[in-house]
mmCIF file of N, CA and C and ligand atoms in Angstrom:
data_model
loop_
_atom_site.group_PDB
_atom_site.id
_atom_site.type_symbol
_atom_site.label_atom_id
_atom_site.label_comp_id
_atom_site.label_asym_id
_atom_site.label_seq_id
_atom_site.Cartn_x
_atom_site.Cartn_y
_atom_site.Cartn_z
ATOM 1 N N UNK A 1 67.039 209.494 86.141
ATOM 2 C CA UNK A 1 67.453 208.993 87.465
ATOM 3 C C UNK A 1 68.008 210.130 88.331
ATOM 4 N N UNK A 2 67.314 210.171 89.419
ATOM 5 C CA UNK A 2 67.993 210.984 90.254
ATOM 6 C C UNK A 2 69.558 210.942 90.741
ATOM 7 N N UNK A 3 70.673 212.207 91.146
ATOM 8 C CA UNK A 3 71.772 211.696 91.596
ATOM 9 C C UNK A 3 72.015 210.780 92.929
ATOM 10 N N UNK A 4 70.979 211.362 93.563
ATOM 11 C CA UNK A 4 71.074 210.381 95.169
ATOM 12 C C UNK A 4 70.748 209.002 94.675
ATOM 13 N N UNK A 5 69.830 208.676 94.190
ATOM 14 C CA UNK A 5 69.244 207.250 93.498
ATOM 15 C C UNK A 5 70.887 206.399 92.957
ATOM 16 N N UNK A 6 71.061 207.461 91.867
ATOM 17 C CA UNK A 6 72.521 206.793 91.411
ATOM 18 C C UNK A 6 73.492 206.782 91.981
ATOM 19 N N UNK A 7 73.774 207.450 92.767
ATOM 20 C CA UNK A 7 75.120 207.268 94.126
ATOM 21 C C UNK A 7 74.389 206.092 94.882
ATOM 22 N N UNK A 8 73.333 205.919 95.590
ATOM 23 C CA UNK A 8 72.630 204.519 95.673
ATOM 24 C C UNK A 8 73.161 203.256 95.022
ATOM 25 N N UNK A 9 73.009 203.433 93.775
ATOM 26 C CA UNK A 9 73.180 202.199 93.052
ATOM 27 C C UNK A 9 74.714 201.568 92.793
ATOM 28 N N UNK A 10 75.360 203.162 92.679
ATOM 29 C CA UNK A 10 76.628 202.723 92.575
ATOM 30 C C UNK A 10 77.694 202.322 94.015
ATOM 31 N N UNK A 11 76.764 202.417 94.991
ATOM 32 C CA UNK A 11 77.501 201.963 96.192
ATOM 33 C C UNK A 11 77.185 200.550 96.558
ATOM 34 N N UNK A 12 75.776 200.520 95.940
ATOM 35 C CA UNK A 12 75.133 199.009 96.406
ATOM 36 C C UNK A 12 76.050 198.170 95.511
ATOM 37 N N UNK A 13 76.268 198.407 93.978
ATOM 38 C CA UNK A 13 76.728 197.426 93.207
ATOM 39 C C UNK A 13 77.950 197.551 93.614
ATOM 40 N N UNK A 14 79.449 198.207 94.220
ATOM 41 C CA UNK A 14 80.418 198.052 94.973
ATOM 42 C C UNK A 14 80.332 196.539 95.939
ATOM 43 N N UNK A 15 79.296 197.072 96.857
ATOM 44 C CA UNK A 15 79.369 196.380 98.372
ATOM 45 C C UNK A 15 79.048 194.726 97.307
ATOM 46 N N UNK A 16 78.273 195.170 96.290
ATOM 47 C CA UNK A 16 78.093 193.451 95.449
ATOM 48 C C UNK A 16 79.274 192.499 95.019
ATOM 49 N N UNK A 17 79.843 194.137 94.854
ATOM 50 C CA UNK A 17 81.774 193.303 93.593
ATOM 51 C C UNK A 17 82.083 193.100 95.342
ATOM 52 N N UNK A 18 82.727 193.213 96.347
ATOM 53 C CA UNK A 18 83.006 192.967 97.647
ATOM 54 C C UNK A 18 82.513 191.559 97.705
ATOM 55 N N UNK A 19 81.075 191.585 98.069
ATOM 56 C CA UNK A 19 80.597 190.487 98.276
ATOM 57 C C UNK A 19 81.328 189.213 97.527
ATOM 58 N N UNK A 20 81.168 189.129 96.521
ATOM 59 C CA UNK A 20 81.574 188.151 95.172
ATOM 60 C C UNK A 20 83.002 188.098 95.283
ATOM 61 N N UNK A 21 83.709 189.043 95.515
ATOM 62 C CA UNK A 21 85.327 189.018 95.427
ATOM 63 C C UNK A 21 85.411 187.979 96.905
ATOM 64 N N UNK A 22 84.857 188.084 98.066
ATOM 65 C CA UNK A 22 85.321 187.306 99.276
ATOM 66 C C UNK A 22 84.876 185.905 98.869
ATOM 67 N N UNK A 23 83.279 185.758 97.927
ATOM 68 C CA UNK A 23 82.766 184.214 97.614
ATOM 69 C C UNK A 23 83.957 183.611 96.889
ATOM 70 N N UNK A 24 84.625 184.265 95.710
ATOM 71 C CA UNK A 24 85.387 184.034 95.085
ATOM 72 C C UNK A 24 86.771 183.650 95.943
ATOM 73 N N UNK A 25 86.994 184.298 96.956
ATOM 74 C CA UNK A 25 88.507 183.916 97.421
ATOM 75 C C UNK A 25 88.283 182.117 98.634
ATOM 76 N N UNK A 26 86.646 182.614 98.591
ATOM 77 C CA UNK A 26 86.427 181.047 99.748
ATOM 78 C C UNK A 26 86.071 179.801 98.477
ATOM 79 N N UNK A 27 86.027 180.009 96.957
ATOM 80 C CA UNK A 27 85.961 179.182 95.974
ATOM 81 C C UNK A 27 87.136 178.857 95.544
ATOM 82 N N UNK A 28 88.106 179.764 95.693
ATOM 83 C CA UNK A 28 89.378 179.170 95.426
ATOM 84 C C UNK A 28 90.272 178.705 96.477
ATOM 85 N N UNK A 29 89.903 178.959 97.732
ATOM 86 C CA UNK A 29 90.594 178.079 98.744
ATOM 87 C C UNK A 29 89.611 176.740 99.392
ATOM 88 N N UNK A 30 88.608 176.709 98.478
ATOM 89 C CA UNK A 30 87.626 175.150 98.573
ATOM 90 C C UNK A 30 88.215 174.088 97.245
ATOM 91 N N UNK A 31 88.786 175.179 96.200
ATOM 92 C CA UNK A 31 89.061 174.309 95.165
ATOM 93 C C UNK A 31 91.025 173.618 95.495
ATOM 94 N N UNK A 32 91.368 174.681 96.361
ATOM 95 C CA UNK A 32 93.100 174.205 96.509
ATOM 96 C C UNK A 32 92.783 172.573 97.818
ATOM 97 N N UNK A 33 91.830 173.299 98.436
ATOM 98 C CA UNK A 33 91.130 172.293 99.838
ATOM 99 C C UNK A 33 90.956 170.387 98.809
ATOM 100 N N UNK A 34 90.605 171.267 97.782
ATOM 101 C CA UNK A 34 89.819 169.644 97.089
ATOM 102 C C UNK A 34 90.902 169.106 96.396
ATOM 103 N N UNK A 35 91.589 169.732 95.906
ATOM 104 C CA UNK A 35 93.239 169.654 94.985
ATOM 105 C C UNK A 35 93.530 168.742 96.266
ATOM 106 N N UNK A 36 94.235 169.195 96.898
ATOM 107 C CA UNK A 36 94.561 168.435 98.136
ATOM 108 C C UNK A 36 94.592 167.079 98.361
ATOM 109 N N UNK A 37 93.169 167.180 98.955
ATOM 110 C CA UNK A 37 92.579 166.033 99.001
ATOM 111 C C UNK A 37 92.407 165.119 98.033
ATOM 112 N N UNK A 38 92.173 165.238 97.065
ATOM 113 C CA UNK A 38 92.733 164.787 95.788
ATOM 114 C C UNK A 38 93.625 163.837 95.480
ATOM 115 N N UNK A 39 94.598 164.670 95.734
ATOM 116 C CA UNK A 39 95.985 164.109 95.742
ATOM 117 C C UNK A 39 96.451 163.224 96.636
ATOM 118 N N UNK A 40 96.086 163.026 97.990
ATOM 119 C CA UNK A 40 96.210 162.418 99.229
ATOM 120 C C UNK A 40 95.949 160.994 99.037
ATOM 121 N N UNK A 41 94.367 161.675 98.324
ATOM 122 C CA UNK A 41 93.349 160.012 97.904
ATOM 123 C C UNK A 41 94.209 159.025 96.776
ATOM 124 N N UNK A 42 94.657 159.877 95.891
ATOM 125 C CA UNK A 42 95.615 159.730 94.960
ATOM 126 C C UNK A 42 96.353 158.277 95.103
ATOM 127 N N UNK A 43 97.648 158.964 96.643
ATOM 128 C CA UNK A 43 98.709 158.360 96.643
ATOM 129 C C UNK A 43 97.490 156.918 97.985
ATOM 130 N N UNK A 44 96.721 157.625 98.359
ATOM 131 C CA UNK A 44 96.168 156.206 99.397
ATOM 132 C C UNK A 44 95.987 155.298 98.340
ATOM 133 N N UNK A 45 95.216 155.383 97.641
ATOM 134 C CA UNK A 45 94.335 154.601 96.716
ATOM 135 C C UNK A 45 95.729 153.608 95.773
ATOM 136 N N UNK A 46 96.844 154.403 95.294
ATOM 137 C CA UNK A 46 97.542 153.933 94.515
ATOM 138 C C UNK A 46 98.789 152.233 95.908
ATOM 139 N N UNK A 47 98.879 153.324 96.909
ATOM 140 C CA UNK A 47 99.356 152.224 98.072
ATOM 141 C C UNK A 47 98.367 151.333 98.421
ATOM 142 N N UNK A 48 97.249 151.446 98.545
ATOM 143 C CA UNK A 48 96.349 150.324 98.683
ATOM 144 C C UNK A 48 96.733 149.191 97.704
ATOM 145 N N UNK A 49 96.318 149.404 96.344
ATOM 146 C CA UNK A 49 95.863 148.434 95.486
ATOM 147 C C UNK A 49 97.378 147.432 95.369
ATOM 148 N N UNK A 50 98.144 148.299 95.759
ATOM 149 C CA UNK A 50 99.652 147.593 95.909
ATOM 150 C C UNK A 50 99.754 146.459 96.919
ATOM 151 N N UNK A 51 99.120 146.680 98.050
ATOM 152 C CA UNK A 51 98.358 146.102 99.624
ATOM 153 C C UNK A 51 98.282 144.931 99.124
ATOM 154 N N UNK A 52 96.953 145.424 98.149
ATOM 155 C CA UNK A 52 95.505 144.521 98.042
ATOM 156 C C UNK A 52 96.466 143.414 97.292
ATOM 157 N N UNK A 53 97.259 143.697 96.266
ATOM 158 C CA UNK A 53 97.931 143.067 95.034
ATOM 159 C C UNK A 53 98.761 141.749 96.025
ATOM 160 N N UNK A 54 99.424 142.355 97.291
ATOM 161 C CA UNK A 54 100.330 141.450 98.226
ATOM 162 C C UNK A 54 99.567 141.117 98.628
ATOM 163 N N UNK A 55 98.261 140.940 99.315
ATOM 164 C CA UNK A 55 97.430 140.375 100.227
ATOM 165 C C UNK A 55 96.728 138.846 99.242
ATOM 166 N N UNK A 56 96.219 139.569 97.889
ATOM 167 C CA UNK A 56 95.704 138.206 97.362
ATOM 168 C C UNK A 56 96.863 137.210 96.942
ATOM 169 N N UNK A 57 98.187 137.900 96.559
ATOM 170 C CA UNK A 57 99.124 137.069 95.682
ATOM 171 C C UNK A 57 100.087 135.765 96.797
ATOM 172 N N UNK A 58 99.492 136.729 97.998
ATOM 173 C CA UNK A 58 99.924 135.852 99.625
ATOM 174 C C UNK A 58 98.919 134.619 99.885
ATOM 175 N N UNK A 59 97.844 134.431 99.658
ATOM 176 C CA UNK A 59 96.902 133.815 99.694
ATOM 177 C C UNK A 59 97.274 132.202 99.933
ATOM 178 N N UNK A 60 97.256 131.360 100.872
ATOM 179 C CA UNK A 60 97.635 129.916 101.133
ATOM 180 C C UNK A 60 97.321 129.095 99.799
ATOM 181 N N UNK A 61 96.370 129.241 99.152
ATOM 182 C CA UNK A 61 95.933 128.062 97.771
ATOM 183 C C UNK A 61 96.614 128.752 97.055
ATOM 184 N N UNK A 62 97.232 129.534 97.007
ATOM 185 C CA UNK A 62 97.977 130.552 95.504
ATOM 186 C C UNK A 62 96.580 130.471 94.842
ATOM 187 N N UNK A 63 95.293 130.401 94.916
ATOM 188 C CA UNK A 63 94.139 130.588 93.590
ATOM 189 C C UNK A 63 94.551 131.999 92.911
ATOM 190 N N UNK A 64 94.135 131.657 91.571
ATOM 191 C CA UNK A 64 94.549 132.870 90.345
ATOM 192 C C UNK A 64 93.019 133.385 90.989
ATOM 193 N N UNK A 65 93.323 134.834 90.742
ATOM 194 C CA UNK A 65 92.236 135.591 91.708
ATOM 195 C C UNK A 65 92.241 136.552 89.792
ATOM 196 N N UNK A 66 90.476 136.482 89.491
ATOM 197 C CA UNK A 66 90.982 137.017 88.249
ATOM 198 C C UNK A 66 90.537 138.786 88.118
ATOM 199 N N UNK A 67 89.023 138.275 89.102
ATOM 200 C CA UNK A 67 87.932 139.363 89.544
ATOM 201 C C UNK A 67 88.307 140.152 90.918
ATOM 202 N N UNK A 68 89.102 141.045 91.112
ATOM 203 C CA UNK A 68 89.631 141.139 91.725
ATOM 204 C C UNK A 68 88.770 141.871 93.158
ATOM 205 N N UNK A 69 87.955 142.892 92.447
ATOM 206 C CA UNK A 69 86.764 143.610 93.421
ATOM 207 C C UNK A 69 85.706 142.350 93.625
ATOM 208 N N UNK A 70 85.340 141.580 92.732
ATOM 209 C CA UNK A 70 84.386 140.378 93.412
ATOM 210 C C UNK A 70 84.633 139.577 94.514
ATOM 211 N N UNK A 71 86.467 139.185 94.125
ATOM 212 C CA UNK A 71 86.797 138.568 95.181
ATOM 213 C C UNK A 71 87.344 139.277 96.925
ATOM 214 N N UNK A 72 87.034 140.422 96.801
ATOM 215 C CA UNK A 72 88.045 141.409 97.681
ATOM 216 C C UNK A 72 87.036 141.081 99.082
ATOM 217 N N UNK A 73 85.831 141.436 98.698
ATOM 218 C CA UNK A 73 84.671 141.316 99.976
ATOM 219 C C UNK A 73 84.637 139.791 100.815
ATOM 220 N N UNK A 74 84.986 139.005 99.500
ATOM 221 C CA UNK A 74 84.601 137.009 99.832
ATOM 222 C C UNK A 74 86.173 137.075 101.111
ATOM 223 N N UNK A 75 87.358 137.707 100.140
ATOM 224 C CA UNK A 75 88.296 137.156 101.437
ATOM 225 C C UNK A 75 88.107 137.737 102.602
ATOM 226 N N UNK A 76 87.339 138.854 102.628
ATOM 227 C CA UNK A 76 87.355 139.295 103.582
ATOM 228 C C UNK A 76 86.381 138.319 104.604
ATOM 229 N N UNK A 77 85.768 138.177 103.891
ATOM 230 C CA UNK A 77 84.609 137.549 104.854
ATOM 231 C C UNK A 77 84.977 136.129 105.403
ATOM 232 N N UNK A 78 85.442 134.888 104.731
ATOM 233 C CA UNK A 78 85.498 133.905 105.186
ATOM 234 C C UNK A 78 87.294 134.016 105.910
ATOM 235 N N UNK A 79 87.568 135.177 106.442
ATOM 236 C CA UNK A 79 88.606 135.771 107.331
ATOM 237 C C UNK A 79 90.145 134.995 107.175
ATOM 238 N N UNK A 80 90.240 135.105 105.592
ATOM 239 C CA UNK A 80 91.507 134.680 105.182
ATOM 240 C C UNK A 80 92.861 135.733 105.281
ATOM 241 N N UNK A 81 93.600 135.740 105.355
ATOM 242 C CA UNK A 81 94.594 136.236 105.282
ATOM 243 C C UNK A 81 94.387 137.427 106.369
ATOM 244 N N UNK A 82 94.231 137.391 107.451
ATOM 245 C CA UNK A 82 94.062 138.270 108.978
ATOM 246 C C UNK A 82 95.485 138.685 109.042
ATOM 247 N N UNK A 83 96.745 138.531 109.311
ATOM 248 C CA UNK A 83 97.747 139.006 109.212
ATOM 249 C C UNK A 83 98.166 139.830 108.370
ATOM 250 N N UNK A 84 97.585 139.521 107.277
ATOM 251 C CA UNK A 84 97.773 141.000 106.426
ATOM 252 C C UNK A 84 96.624 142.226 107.066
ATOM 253 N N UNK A 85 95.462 141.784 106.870
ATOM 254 C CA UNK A 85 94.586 143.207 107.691
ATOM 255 C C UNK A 85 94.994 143.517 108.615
ATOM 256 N N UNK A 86 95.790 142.440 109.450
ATOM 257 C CA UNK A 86 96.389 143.534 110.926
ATOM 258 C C UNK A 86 97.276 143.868 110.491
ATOM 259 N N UNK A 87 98.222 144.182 109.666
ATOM 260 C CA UNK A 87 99.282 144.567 109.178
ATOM 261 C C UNK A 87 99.166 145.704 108.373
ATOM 262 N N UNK A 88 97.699 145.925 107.875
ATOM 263 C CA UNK A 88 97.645 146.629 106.612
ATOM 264 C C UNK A 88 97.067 147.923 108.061
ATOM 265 N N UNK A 89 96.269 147.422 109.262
ATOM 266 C CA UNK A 89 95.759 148.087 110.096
ATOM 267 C C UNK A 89 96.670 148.613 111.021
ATOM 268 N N UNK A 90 98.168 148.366 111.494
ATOM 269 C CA UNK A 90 99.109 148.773 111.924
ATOM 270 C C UNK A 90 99.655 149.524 111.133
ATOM 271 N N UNK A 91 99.475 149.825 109.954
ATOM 272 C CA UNK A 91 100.106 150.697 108.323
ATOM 273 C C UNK A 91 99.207 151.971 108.940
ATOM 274 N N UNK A 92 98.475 151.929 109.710
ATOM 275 C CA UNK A 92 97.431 153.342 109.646
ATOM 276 C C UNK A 92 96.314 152.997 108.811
ATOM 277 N N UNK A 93 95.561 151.957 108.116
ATOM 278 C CA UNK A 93 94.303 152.405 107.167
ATOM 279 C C UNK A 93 93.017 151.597 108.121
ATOM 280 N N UNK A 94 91.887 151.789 107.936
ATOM 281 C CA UNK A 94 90.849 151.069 108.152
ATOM 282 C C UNK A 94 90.725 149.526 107.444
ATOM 283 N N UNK A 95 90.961 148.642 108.254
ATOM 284 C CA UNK A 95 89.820 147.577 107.675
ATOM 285 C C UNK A 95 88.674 147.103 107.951
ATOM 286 N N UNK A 96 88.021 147.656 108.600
ATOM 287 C CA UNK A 96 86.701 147.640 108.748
ATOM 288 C C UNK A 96 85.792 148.029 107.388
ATOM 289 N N UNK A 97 84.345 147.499 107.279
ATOM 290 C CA UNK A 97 83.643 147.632 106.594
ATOM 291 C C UNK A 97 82.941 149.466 106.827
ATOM 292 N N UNK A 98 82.999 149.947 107.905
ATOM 293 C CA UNK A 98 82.952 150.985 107.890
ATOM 294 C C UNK A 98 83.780 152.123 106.683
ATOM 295 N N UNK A 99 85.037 152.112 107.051
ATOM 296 C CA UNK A 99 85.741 152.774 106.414
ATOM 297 C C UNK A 99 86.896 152.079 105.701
ATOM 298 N N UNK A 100 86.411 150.907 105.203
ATOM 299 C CA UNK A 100 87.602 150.306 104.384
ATOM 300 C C UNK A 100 88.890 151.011 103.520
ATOM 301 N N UNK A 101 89.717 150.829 104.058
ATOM 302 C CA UNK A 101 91.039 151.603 102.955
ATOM 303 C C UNK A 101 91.095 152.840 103.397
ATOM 304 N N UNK A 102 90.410 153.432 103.906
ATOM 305 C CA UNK A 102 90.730 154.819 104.667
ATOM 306 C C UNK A 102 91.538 155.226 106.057
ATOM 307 N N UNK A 103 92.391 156.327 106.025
ATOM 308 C CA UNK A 103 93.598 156.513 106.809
ATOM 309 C C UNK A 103 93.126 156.457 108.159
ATOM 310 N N UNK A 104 93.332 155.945 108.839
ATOM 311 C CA UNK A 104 92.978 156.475 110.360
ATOM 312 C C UNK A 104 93.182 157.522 111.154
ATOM 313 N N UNK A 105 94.571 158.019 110.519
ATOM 314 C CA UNK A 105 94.911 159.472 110.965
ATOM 315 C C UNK A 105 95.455 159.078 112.198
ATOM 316 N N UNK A 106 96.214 158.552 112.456
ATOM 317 C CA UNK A 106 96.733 158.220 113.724
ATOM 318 C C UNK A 106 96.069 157.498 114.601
ATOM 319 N N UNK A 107 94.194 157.551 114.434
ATOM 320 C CA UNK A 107 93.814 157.040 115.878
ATOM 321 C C UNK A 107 93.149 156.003 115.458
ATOM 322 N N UNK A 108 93.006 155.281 116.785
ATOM 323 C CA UNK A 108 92.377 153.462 116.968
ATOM 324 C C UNK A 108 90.632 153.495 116.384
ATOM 325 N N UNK A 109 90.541 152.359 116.110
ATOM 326 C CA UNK A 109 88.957 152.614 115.179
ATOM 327 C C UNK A 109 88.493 151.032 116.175
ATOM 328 N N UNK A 110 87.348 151.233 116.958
ATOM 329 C CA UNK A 110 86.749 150.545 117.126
ATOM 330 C C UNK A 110 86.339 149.066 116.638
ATOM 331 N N UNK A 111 85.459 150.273 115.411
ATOM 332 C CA UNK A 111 85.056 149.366 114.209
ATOM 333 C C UNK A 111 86.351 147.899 113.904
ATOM 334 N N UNK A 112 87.759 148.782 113.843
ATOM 335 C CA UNK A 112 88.972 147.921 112.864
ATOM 336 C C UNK A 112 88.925 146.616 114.149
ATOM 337 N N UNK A 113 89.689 147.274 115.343
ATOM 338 C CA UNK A 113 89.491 146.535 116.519
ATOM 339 C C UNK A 113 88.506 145.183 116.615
ATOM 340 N N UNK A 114 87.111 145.522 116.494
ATOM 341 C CA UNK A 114 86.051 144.493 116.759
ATOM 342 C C UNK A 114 86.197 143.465 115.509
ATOM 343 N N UNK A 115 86.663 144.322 114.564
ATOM 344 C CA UNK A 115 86.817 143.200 113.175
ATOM 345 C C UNK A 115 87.669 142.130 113.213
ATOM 346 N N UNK A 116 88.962 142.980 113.678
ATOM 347 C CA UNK A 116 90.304 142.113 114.176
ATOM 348 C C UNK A 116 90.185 140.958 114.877
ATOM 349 N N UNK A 117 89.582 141.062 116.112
ATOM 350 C CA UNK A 117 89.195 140.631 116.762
ATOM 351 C C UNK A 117 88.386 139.485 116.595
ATOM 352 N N UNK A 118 87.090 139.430 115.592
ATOM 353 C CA UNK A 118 86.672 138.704 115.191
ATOM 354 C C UNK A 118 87.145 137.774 114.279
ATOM 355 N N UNK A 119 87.986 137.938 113.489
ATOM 356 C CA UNK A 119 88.528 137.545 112.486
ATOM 357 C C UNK A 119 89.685 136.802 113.620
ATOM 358 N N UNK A 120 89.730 136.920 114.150
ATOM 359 C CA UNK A 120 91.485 136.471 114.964
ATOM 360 C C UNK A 120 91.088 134.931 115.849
ATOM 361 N N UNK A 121 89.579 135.422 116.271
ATOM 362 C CA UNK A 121 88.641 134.057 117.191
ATOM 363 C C UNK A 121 88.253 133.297 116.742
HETATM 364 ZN ZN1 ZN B 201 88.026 151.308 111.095
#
């Protein structure tokens, strides 16, 4: 091997460790990004089911609710317990079928609105 060839190679494979060292620092601030988020979903998910737990146990027939995801869509639909979804929707989350259980982040959702709405008429 020539020396120019190998001063070549050994600069290219540098600019490579470079390369890989910056992929590497945007893999570990995608993995703290997902940690995160993670955790967020965590504590939503764990306050929801707490929601969900007051919303069916509120229920006018008291029915023993046994299936709890089977029954989650039915109340929704034949628009029982609306004071809790506007309540759970003044909490900040979606009840819309769009983004069910998800934060709103502060702002008004259409979607929740038209549901409300419907459910309220
Ligand atoms: Zn919504």
């Amino acid at each position: 091997m020539e020396d120019r060839n190998f001063l070549d190679t050994v600069m290219e494979f540098e600019q490579q460790l470079e390369s890989m060292q910056k992929q590497f620092e945007a893999l570990k601030k995608f993995v703290a990004l997902m940690m995160e988020e993670h955790q967020t979903l965590q504590m939503e998910n764990r306050h929801l089911r707490t929601r969900l737990e007051e919303v069916l146990s509120s229920k006018p027939e008291g029915k023993v609710v046994n299936d709890v995801s089977a029954k989650k869509v039915e109340i929704i639909d034949v628009g029982e317990g609306y004071d809790n979804l506007a309540r759970l929707y003044h909490e900040g989350y979606h009840v819309c079928h769009v983004h069910f259980g998800g934060s709103r982040k502060g702002e008004d959702c259409l979607f929740c609105l038209s549901f409300l709405n419907k459910q309220n008429g």
